[in-house]
Steps between C-alpha positions, in 0.01 A plus 500: 500500500199718585153343561343666199784387263359490140778285344357248257801263500622267767757239565609276792781730615283819523232290685750397769614862541131605528426242771793619708366860504146370549317581170168315513380541142797290368332182628251502222780545247701208632196275477465587127877457450499159674201383280699599186814328631294188583342504152833527325629199692217301337575597141717302256588618153645229270541405131545173315795450277602213277589386149218489241262199543629404848143543651488852639144574406379158621656552838336850515166329418530262792608781746189695396281197554651401828465848645136529375589810289318338203188294524475160344230626267734778363806275486655454153848389396758784512255715688733800518586489129198708383595530133369241255847506344654389825276204538523398139878493508531378861744777591486804722550827311414752767579508878177480705448626859240359734434517871419185713370487854624200703439407865814337649498385866205727581646811341388652176780562239484701183701339222573716188605276207648625173513224242777548234573376149779247440602564133825688435306766298299610807786523754405873541168401653690282749729797607187717565344220719818446691541870582165498687562189719701370796498135409478259203388142438760342272317229307707224347354219283593162660506337151733759334712655778666834502472687174649816360212745581478354856867616559446838334177589707666363817801731464254792449319409823828468698612843375184640657578309825182297488446189719499198273266197564597209270206283383533172304196479281343220294589234771193291389666414165661165436803673334573716815862493619468650853839409635696608191312834471531561876886469456476762225299742717740454790804579278319802345374679815686324781188425703437207736344192338218509748408855387393380148129438492360217293180589323262436214300778347273240335401299816545775759781315678729726716267810483458516881881476551546787235266731693667408824837594358364829352382607841798379704794561259407818305565815705221747573502830297716775648373857496348781709120555453551855631785606270438698176336279234733302284335246258657318200277463189574143364231471242208682339194415287258700287125494574267644241266641774732598780819594324845374597528286814837486661616205723740591781684375804527735796839510671433791743200709594122465466264587208130566546213544254482864407874580565671749273796305353795566270670261251869612543665430155214658302427774766126454441256548792170319552226426748489128607136435399530140614766284665463135564654147513524246212298192572321300226333832439612849604382561854489872615636593842494826704880489545811295426823520704868397488541137378174496304460418133209667329366720221415869451238649260541878434312539173829522300429482130843555343737204500817716510400623850555156662842339494576161637771535757384851606455602867164621638500752787284767667491853363488671836766275670719352223772239551857599426605150393410350159483121504802357315616152401249470211638345184495722194346352192740457197342369177700241320306450176356776271241469232269734302123468578281653225122520470372315192261790443681842513196662664550289806833672595360699790303207627817280490678773709228497759496121510877485552477764782237291678710185458800677635306575819461129554841404371762761581773309311342596171656812338396667182568813292349624160674417169409486142572255217481558121333162454269496808427867586484627855544271800717438805844358580429284802761351749435160651676277747500205263328332210223339724441844651458641137260218416290550809471878440384441141245248625375738769471784246269274300291357783469788740492794258388336175806646318630332179870585480805406287811425691841540328806282524637521864855625561715621793664838561843562360761766586650672189823707534517748202810637330421835662536347847127492585330193666151417367263232645317338212182298561384486144696413177364814337674711761846360396732775365653459159785244485777758426407686821533190726824451700376202719182314583454336840231243591371387836634169645332295764615256768287194425458223755354169383418211728446170327537123522849382396350296201410821311832687577654445149203626303457802735864596464477478120196722502679766707817487296293531174352815663856646539504405866822458708502233771600649836432226759331162558421352835338164590225573749437121546626195310244566220429876520732760363510882497674661202577870473541664166585850369235559229396795279148607594405539131557127444253379769205742449349313208503114530757409766267409777276277278798320358639446842189343627475273186866381536461419867145354474382773737748428776742792459434825690637839388572822678704805395630830611631791289876509540656772275536625151769360258619604152324309219520463122134593431341599173161629403310247285228658288213322326397663168166438321525615140801710597328675784639438849238373760637659817283291720675179386858650539723337763838559655693166478848366541693494170558121521127432510389760244511294181330195636232707685439721193452198268252329743308830539456525129389140467250538786358822356456339159262244668307769694458799260199443282544506119409820320436594134873563464833344614615587846876497558594419861861591583727500805763770495800617698526867420519501109593136475218248426578172670182298429197516260168320447225592263124465553372425146203697365150362470479447121211519268529311172427794256580270203220258587271650235755453220432178313792461268604792273826691482734506803524885476143525612571306820822699547302828476258390778790392729687828447186700590461287818867552586470883485187490714679291765802735496278800557310316775825414673589868515183604674395179674536447872609178669300403811723338766288278733556488873617139471804632312611709796456205737675254255841627603439353847445153352768478235656192665 
């Protein structure tokens, strides 16, 4: 290597070669390299995984307090859950990244924590967090033990080869069962009993031991700071003043403020106006290297230009490898979202695009309805996800929307041999053209106390479920596995499961496959006109009962008019149920005091003709509560 070598990139092997032939200028480079190597040894990237309500956010609060990341003055409950909605409901909806500095045995360590949600509807957020980490804290509630989502998230972490640190939370509670729950953890992950850390997010017990385990058990990040830049976008947010802010984890290379970078999947190129790390507030830095978790601001204004799961690299020295192993989002529940005021259509589109930035699991496409006008067909991961999106549209964007009856996607085989995917009942081909309809089935795992097993099995069988397996985890805890149609669980299954088990049952599911089903399209007619927004695809055995209850519910909710309103449920041309909302009547004969009956009859006939004419031109207003009523028919 000549003395005036202008190579910008360096590694240990080339340094040794250079030393042998006496290159002096390499000494400076090896010092920089050693500093980067030393810095990477002191970085730990980890996430927290657990079932809902097992204390993830509380443990995160104590870690932030103990490391001095958040001051006592700024400390609030669920400090990382920055949405009012999260604090009100006591659940984590979004994953949150934060950097903590911690001095351990005289050395400064950088700990990057990504807190994750626990509810089954937000498992996509968990997969994003896991893809950016080397280790995970597995939090288990000492009063409830292993639950369904704990197992699901754990398997996800093991697939990504993460180091698992088991933590037994809520040890301060009188109902804690430490020995029994430790047995469950040992059976689940095969760890030593001594590796399980006893802790309490409420009192702070076990927090020093957790930090000790993070530093000693979780491996340091691998990567070469001098290789071409390779960074994974794991989240993004929209800022009204600065545009779209992307959060990333660097696997290889270094990024500096002002670098010209490229987002590989979109092919767009930008200047990195600002890069930095995520503390309680965004903290700008001159450069970030392999192993770091941070953010980039490039003045991006269009949401489509940033995709979660994309790889960032340099324009002048791009990487050849795109980061893989990122779970693709697959919506499970579909519903129409329409603005109450038709003029708000474009505003609703803009709001959904900004929400999609912050929640990549939301999908939407334009559609129109005869009853509701123009809107969007949205895909959600579950009913809670749908409810949260509707609430966020209202709070964050001040959008009043109508949400139609949720349904799942079906596969329709036509007589011509075509395969059509149907998300909306109005997209169903005519019955004579249908050869076969297939619906998605799930593998449902329910963990419960043995006392509630009978009622839970009855619920699943009523929902057309098939029992596959049951295993006693302990003398009083049992895991049952069912084959269930997804369409049967999207509406009220989870609520009913919680009621039957008094809150003790936990539920997790995975899409299994599609199976043939006897499905029919149930239409709701108001005065003979079909309301497409209330149409549903339903199993033929449930159609009559469901149609009758829909008519009864709508009779309660639709306000009375000046004319009779006929509410009918129909399968094709066959009416299977009917209710009538009686007209608001005015006593036109009140002014007749006695006299001939023909005088009264004349007035009544005149009124009858008027009502008939009004019925032909009158519109029936369907309130939003009618669309939501289908969710609460039981």
